[in-house]
Tab-separated table of C-alpha atoms and ligand atoms in Angstrom:
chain	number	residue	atom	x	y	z
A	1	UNK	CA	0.000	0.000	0.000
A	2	UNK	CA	1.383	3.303	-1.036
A	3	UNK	CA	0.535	7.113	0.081
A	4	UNK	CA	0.168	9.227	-2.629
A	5	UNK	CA	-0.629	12.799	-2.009
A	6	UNK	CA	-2.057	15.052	-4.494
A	7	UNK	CA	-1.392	18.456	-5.616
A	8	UNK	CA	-3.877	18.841	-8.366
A	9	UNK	CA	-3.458	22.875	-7.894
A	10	UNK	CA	-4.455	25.921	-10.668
A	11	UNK	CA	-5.563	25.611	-14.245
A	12	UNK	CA	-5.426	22.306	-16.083
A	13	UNK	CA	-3.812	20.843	-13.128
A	14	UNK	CA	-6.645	19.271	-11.648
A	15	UNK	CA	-7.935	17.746	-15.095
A	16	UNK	CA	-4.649	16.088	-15.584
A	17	UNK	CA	-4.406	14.703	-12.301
A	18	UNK	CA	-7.688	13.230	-12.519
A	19	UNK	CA	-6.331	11.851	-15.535
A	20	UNK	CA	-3.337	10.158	-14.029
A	21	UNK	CA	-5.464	8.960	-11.156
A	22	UNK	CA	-7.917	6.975	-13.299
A	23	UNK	CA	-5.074	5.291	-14.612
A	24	UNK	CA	-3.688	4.636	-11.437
A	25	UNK	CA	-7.244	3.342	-10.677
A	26	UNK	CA	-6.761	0.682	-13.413
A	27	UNK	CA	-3.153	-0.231	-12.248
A	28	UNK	CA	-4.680	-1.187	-8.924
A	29	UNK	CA	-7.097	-3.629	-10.740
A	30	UNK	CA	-4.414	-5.256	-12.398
A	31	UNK	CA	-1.955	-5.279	-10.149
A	32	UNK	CA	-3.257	-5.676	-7.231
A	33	UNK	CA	-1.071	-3.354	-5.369
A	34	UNK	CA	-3.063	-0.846	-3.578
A	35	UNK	CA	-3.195	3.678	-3.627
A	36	UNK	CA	-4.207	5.451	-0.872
A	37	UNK	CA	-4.459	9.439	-1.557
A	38	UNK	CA	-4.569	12.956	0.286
A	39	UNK	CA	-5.384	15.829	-1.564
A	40	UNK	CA	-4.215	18.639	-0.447
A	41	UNK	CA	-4.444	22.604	-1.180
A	42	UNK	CA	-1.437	24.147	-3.263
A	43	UNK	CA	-0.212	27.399	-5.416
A	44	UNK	CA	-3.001	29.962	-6.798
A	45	UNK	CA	-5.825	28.056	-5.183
A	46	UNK	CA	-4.410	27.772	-2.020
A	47	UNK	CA	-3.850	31.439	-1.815
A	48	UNK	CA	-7.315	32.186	-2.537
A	49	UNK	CA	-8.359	29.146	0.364
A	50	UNK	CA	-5.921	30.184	3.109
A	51	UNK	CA	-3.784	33.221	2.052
A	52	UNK	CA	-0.723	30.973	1.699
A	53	UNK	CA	0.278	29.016	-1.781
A	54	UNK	CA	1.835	26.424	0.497
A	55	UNK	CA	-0.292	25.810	3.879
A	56	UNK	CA	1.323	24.174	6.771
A	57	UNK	CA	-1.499	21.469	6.674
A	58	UNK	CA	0.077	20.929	3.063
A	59	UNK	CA	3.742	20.996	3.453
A	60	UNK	CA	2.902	18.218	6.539
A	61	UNK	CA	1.172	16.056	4.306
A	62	UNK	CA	3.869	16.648	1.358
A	63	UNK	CA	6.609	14.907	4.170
A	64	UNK	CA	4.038	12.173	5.516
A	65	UNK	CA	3.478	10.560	1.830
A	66	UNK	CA	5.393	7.732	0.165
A	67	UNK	CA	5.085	10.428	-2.956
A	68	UNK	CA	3.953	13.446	-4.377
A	69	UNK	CA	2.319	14.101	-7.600
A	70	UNK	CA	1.514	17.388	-8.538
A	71	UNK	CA	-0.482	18.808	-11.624
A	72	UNK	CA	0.467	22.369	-12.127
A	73	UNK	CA	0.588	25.778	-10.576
A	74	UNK	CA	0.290	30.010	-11.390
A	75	UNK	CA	-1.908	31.794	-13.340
A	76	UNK	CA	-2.340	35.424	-14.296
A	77	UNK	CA	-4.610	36.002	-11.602
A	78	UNK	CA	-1.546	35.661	-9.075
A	79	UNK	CA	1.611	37.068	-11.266
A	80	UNK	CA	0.510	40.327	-9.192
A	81	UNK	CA	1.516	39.082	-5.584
A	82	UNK	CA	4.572	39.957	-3.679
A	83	UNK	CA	6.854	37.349	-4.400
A	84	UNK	CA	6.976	34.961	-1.544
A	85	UNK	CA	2.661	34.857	-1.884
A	86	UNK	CA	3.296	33.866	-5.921
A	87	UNK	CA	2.412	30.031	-6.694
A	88	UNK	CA	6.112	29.631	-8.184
A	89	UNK	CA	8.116	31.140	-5.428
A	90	UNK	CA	6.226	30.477	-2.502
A	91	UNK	CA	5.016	27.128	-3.371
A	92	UNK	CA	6.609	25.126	-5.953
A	93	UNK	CA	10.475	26.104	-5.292
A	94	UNK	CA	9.717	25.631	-1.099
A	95	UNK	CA	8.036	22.483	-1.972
A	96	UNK	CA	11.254	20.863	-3.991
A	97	UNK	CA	13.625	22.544	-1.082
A	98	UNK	CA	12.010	21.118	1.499
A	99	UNK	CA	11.188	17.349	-0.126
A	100	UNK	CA	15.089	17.849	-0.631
A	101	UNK	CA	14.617	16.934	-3.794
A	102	UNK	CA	17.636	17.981	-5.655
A	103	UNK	CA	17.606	15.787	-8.878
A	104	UNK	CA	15.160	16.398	-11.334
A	105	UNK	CA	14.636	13.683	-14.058
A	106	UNK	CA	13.128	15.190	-17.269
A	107	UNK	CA	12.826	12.356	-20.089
A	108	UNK	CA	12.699	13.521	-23.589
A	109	UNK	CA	11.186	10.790	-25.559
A	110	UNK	CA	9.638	10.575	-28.973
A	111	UNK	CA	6.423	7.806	-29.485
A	112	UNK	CA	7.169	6.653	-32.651
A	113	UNK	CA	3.517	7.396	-33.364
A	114	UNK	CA	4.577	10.927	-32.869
A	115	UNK	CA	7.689	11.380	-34.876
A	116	UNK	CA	5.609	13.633	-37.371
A	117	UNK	CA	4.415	15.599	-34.462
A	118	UNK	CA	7.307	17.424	-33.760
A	119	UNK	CA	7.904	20.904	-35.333
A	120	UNK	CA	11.586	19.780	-36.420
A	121	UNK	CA	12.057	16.872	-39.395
A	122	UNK	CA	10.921	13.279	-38.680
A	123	UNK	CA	14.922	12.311	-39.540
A	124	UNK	CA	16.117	14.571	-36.630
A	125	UNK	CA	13.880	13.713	-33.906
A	126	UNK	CA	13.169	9.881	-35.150
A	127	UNK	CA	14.320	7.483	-31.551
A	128	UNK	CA	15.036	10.581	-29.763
A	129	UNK	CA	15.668	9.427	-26.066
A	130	UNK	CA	17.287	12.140	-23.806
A	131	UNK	CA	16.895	12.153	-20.349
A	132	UNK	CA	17.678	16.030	-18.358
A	133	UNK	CA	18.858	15.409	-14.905
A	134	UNK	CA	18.461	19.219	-14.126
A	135	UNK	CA	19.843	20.474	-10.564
A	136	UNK	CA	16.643	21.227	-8.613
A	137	UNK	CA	17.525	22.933	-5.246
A	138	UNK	CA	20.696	25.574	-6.222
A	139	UNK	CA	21.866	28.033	-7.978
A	140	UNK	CA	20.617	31.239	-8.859
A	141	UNK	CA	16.975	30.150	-8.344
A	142	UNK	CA	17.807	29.569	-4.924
A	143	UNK	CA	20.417	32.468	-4.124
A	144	UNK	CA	20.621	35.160	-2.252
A	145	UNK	CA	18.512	38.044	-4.084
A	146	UNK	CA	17.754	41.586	-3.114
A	147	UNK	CA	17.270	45.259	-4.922
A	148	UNK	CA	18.716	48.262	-3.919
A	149	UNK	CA	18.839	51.792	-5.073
A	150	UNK	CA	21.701	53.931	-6.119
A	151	UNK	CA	22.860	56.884	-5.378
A	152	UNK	CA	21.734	57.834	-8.857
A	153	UNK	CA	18.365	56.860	-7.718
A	154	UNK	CA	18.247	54.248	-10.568
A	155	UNK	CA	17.621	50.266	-9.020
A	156	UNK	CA	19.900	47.511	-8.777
A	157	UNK	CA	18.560	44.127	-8.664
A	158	UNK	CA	21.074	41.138	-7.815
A	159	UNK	CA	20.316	37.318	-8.024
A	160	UNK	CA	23.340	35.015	-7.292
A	161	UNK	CA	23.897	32.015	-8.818
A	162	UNK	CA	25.984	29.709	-6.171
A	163	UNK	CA	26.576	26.280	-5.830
A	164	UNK	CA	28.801	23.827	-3.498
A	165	UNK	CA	31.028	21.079	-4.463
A	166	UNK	CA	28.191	18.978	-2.553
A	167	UNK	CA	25.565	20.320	-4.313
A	168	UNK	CA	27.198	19.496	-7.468
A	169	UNK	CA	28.610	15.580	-6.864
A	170	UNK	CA	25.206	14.561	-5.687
A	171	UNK	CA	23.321	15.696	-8.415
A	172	UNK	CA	26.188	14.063	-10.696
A	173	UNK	CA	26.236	10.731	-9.103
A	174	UNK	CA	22.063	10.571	-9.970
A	175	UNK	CA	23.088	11.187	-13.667
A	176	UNK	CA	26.299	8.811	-13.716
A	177	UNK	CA	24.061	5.998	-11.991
A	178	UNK	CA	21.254	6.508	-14.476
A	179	UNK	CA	23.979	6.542	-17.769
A	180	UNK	CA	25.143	2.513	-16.735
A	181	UNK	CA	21.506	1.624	-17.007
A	182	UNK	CA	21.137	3.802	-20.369
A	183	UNK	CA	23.925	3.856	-23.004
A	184	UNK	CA	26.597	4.862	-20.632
A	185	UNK	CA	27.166	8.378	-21.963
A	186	UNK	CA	26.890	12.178	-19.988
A	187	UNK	CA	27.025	15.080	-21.230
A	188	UNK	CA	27.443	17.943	-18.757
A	189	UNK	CA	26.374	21.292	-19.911
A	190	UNK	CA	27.638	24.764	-18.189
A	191	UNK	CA	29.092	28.367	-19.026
A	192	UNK	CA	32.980	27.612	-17.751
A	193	UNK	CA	34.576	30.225	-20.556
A	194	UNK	CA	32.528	33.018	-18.061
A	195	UNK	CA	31.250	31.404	-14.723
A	196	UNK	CA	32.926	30.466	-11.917
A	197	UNK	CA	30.168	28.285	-10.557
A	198	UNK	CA	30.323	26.469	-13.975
A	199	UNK	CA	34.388	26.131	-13.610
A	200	UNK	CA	33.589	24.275	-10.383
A	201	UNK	CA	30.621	22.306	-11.780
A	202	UNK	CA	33.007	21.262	-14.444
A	203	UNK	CA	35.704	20.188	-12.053
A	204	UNK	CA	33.705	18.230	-9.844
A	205	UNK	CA	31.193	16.638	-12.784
A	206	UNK	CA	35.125	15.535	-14.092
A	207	UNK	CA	36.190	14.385	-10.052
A	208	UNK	CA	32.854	12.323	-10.039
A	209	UNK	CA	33.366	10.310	-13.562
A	210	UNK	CA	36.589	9.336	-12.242
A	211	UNK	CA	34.329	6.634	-10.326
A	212	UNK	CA	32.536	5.552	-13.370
A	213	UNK	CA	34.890	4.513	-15.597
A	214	UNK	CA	32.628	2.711	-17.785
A	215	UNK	CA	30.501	6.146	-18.134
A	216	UNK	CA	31.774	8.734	-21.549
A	217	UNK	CA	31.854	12.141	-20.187
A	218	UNK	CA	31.613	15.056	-22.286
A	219	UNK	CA	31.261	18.665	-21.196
A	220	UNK	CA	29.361	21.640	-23.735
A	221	UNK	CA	28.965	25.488	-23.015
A	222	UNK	CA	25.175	25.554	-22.699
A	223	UNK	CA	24.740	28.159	-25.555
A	224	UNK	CA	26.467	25.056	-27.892
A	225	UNK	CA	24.198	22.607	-26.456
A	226	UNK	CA	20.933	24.767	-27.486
A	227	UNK	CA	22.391	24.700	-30.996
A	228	UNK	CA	22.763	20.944	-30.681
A	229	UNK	CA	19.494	20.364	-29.380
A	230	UNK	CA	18.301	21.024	-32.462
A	231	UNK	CA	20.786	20.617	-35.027
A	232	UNK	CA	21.405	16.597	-33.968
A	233	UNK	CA	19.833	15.791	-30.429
A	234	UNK	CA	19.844	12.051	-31.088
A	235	UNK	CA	23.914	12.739	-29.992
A	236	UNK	CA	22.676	13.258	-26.229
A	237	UNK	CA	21.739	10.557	-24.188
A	238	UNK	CA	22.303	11.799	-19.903
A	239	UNK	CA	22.298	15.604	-20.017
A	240	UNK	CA	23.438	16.791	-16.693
A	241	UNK	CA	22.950	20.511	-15.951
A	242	UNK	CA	22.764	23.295	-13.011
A	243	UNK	CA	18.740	24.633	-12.221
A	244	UNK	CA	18.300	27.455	-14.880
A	245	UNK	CA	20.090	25.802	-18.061
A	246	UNK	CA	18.299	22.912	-17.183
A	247	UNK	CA	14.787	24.644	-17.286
A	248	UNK	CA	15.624	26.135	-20.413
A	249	UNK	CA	16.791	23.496	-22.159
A	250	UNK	CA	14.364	21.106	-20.651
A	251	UNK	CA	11.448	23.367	-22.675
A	252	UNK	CA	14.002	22.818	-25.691
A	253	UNK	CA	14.166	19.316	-25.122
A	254	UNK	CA	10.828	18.996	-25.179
A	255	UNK	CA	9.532	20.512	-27.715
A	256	UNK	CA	11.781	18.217	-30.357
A	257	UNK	CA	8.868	15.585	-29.073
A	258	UNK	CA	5.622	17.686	-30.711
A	259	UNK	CA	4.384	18.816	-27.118
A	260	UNK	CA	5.160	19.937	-24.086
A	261	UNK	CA	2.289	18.306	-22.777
A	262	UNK	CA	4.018	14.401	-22.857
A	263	UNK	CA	6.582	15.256	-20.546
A	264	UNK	CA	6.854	13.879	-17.244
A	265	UNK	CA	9.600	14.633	-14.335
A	266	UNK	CA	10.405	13.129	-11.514
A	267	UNK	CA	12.447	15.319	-8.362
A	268	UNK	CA	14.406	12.723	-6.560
A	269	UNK	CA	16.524	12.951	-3.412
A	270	UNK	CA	15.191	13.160	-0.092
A	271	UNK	CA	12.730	10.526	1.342
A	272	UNK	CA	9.554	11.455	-0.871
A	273	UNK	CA	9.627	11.649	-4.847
A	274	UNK	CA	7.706	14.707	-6.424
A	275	UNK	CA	6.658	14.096	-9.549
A	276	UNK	CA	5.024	16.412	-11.833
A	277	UNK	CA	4.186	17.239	-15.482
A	278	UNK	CA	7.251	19.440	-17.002
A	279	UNK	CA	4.127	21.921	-18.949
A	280	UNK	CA	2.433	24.873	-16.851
A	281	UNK	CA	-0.869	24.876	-15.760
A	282	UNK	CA	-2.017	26.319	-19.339
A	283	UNK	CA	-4.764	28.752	-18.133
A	284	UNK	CA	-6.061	29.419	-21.396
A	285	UNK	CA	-7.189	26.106	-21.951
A	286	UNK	CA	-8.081	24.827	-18.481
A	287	UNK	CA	-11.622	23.568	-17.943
A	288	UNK	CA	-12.651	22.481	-21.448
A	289	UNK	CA	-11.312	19.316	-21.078
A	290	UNK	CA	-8.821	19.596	-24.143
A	291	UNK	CA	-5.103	19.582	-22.089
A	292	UNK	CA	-3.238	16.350	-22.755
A	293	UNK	CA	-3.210	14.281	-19.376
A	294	UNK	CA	-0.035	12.264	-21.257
A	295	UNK	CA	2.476	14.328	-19.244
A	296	UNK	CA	0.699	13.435	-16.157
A	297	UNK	CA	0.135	10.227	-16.209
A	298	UNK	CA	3.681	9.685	-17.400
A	299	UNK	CA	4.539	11.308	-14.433
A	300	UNK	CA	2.514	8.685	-12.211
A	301	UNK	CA	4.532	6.029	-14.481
A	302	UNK	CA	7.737	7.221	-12.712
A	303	UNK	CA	6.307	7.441	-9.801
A	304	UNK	CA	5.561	3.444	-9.753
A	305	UNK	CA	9.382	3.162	-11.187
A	306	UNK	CA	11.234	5.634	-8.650
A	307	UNK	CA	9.644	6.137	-5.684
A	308	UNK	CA	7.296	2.410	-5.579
A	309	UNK	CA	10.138	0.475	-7.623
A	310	UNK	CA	6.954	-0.851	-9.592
A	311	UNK	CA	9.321	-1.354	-12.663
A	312	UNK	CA	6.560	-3.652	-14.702
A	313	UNK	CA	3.450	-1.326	-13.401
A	314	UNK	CA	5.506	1.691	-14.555
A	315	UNK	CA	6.080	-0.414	-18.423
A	316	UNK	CA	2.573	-1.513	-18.271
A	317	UNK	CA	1.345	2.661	-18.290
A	318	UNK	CA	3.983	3.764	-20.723
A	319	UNK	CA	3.322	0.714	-23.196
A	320	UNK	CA	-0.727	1.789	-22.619
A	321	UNK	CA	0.320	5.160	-23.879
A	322	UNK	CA	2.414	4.203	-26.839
A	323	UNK	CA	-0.518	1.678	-27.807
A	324	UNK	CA	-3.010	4.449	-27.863
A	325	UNK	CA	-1.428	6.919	-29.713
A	326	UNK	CA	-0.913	4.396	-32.435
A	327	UNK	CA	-4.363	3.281	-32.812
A	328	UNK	CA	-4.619	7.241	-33.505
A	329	UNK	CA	-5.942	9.173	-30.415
A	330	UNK	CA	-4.679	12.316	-29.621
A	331	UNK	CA	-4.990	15.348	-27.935
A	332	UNK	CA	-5.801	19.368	-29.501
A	333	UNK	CA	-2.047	20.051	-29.049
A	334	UNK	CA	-0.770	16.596	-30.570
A	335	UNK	CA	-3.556	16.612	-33.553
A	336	UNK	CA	-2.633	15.747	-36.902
A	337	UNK	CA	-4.475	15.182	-40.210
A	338	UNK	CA	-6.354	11.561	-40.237
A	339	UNK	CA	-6.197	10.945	-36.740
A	340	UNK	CA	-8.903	10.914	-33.592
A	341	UNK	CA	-9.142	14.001	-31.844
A	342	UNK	CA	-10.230	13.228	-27.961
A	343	UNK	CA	-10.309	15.310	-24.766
A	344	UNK	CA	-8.487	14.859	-21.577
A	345	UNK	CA	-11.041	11.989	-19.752
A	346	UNK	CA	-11.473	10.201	-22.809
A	347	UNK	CA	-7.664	10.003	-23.306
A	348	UNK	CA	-7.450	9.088	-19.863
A	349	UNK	CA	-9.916	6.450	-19.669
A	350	UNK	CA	-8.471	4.848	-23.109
A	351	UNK	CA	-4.666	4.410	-21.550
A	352	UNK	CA	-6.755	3.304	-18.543
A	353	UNK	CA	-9.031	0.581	-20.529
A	354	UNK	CA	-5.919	-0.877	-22.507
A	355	UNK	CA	-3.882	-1.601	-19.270
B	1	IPM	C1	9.637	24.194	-14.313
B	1	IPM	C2	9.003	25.555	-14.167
B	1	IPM	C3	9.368	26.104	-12.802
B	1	IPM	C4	10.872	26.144	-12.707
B	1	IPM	C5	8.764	27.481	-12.491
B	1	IPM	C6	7.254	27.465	-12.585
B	1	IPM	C7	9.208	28.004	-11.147
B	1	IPM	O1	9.406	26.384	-15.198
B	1	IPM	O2	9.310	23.284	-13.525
B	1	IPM	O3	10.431	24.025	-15.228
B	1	IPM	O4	11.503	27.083	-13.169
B	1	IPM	O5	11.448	25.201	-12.182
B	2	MG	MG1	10.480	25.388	-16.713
């Protein structure tokens, strides 16, 4: 039995949860193995609730779980609050920090059913597999920050990008471990010709690969590595990289697949696994029923992998996917010519069904 609690929080983010949940539903019936869940207030909603995006009640839940899975947070109806009151800032980053959840796993894989999806030729994107291990918990995200004003009277703002040689060998070690069960190649991506925190990333990433001598290390200057991405990204397999490259080129990464909205993550580290969709919570769209739940419910697939070590429940979801995109379903933001456009619960219920 397994504690799950759930963070559906603002926009789509409660549709795709439901979504994930259904098919978590159907895992129970064929497994066997049994979900218990606690939903529990979180971001934009929870301000409006309690005047906090991260109640107390929450974060106590968030620790008592066996996992997290979260749907999305934010919204233009909260980019105007001070910045500790904001869904991002005073929810999502204190949630990661305190699950100590430094090692986020972003997975950017193409369905063969979607290799015309993507925006970029089928013959670039065709068997793309890269998995992001993206430092969660540091750097400039996480820095010190403050504004003053100068004696000119014009502002200063100052965000500081740090990061310890600590910091940086634990995160490495996740992606080193996770190359020997892939194909045993890393590529670590940082600014060393201008950053000192990248200098020391780079000469710890190196001092770490000394212990995995199996594992090909190669380093790239993250303004290279956006080129790559989409010049040849079937060269990447582990892409190791500090918080803010790693968001960026996570979106990059993405997008090679056709959508955002089939990308899962998983935040690993400290006792509970978070696991969330890597999309927003896509206010424009929410309530209609048209985001894709994919992203979620992949999510919930690593869940059953990382956190549950559920290794055939977690193939059984992703193999449920892949099955019904090629009979042809697909979401508004995966459409294409010839194919069956559904919305989120039917999608849901048909990766549900074929479990
Ligand atoms: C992500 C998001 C978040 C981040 C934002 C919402 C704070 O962009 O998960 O990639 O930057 O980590
Ligand atoms: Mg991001």
């Amino acid at each position: 039995m397994y504690t799950i609690t759930l963070l559906p929080g603002d926009g789509i983010g409660p549709e795709v949860v439901a979504g994930a949940m259904q098919v978590l539903q159907a895992v129970q019936e064929r497994t066997g193995v049994q979900f218990v869940t606690r939903e529990a207030l979180f971001g934009g909603c929870a301000y409006d609730a309690t005047g906090s995006p991260f109640p107390k009640e929450t974060q106590k839940l968030c620790q008592e779980g066996d996992a997290v899975l979260l749907g999305a947070v934010g919204g233009p109806k909260w980019d105007a609050l001070p910045v500790e009151q904001r869904p991002e800032a005073g929810a999502l980053l204190p949630l990661r920090k305190q699950l100590g959840a430094f090692a986020n796993l972003r997975p950017s894989l193409i369905f063969s059913a979607l290799s015309d999806a993507s925006t970029l030729k089928r013959e670039v994107v065709e068997g793309l597999d890269i998995m992001v291990v993206r430092e969660l918990t540091g750097g400039v995200y996480f820095g010190p920050k403050h504004r003053e004003t100068l004696p000119d009277g014009s502002v200063k703002a100052v965000d500081v990008m740090e990061y310890s040689t600590n910091e940086i060998e634990r995160v490495a070690r996740v992606a080193f471990d996770l190359a020997r069960k892939r194909s045993s190649r890393v590529t670590s991506v940082d600014k060393a010709n201008v950053l000192e925190s990248s200098r020391l990333w780079r000469e710890v990433v190196t001092s770490v690969a000394g212990e995995y001598p199996d594992v090909e290390l190669n380093h790239i200057l993250v303004d290279n590595c956006a080129m790559q991405l989409v010049r040849y990204p079937q060269q990447f397999d582990v892409m190791l990289t500090e918080n803010m490259f790693g968001d960026i080129l996570s979106d990059l990464a993405s997008q090679l697949t056709g959508s955002i909205g089939m990308l899962p993550s998983a935040s690993l580290g400290g006792k509970v696994g978070l696991y969330e969709p890597i999309h927003g919570s896509a206010p424009d769209i929410s309530g209609q029923n048209l985001a894709n739940p994919i992203a979620t419910i992949m999510s919930a697939a690593m869940m059953l992998r990382y956190s549950f070590d559920l290794p055939q429940a977690a193939d059984l979801v992703e193999q449920a996917v892949a099955g019904v995109l090629e009979e042809g379903y697909r979401t508004k933001d995966i459409m294409q010519p010839g194919m069956k456009q559904v919305g989120t619960k039917e999608m849901a219920e048909l990766i549900g069904v074929r479990l």
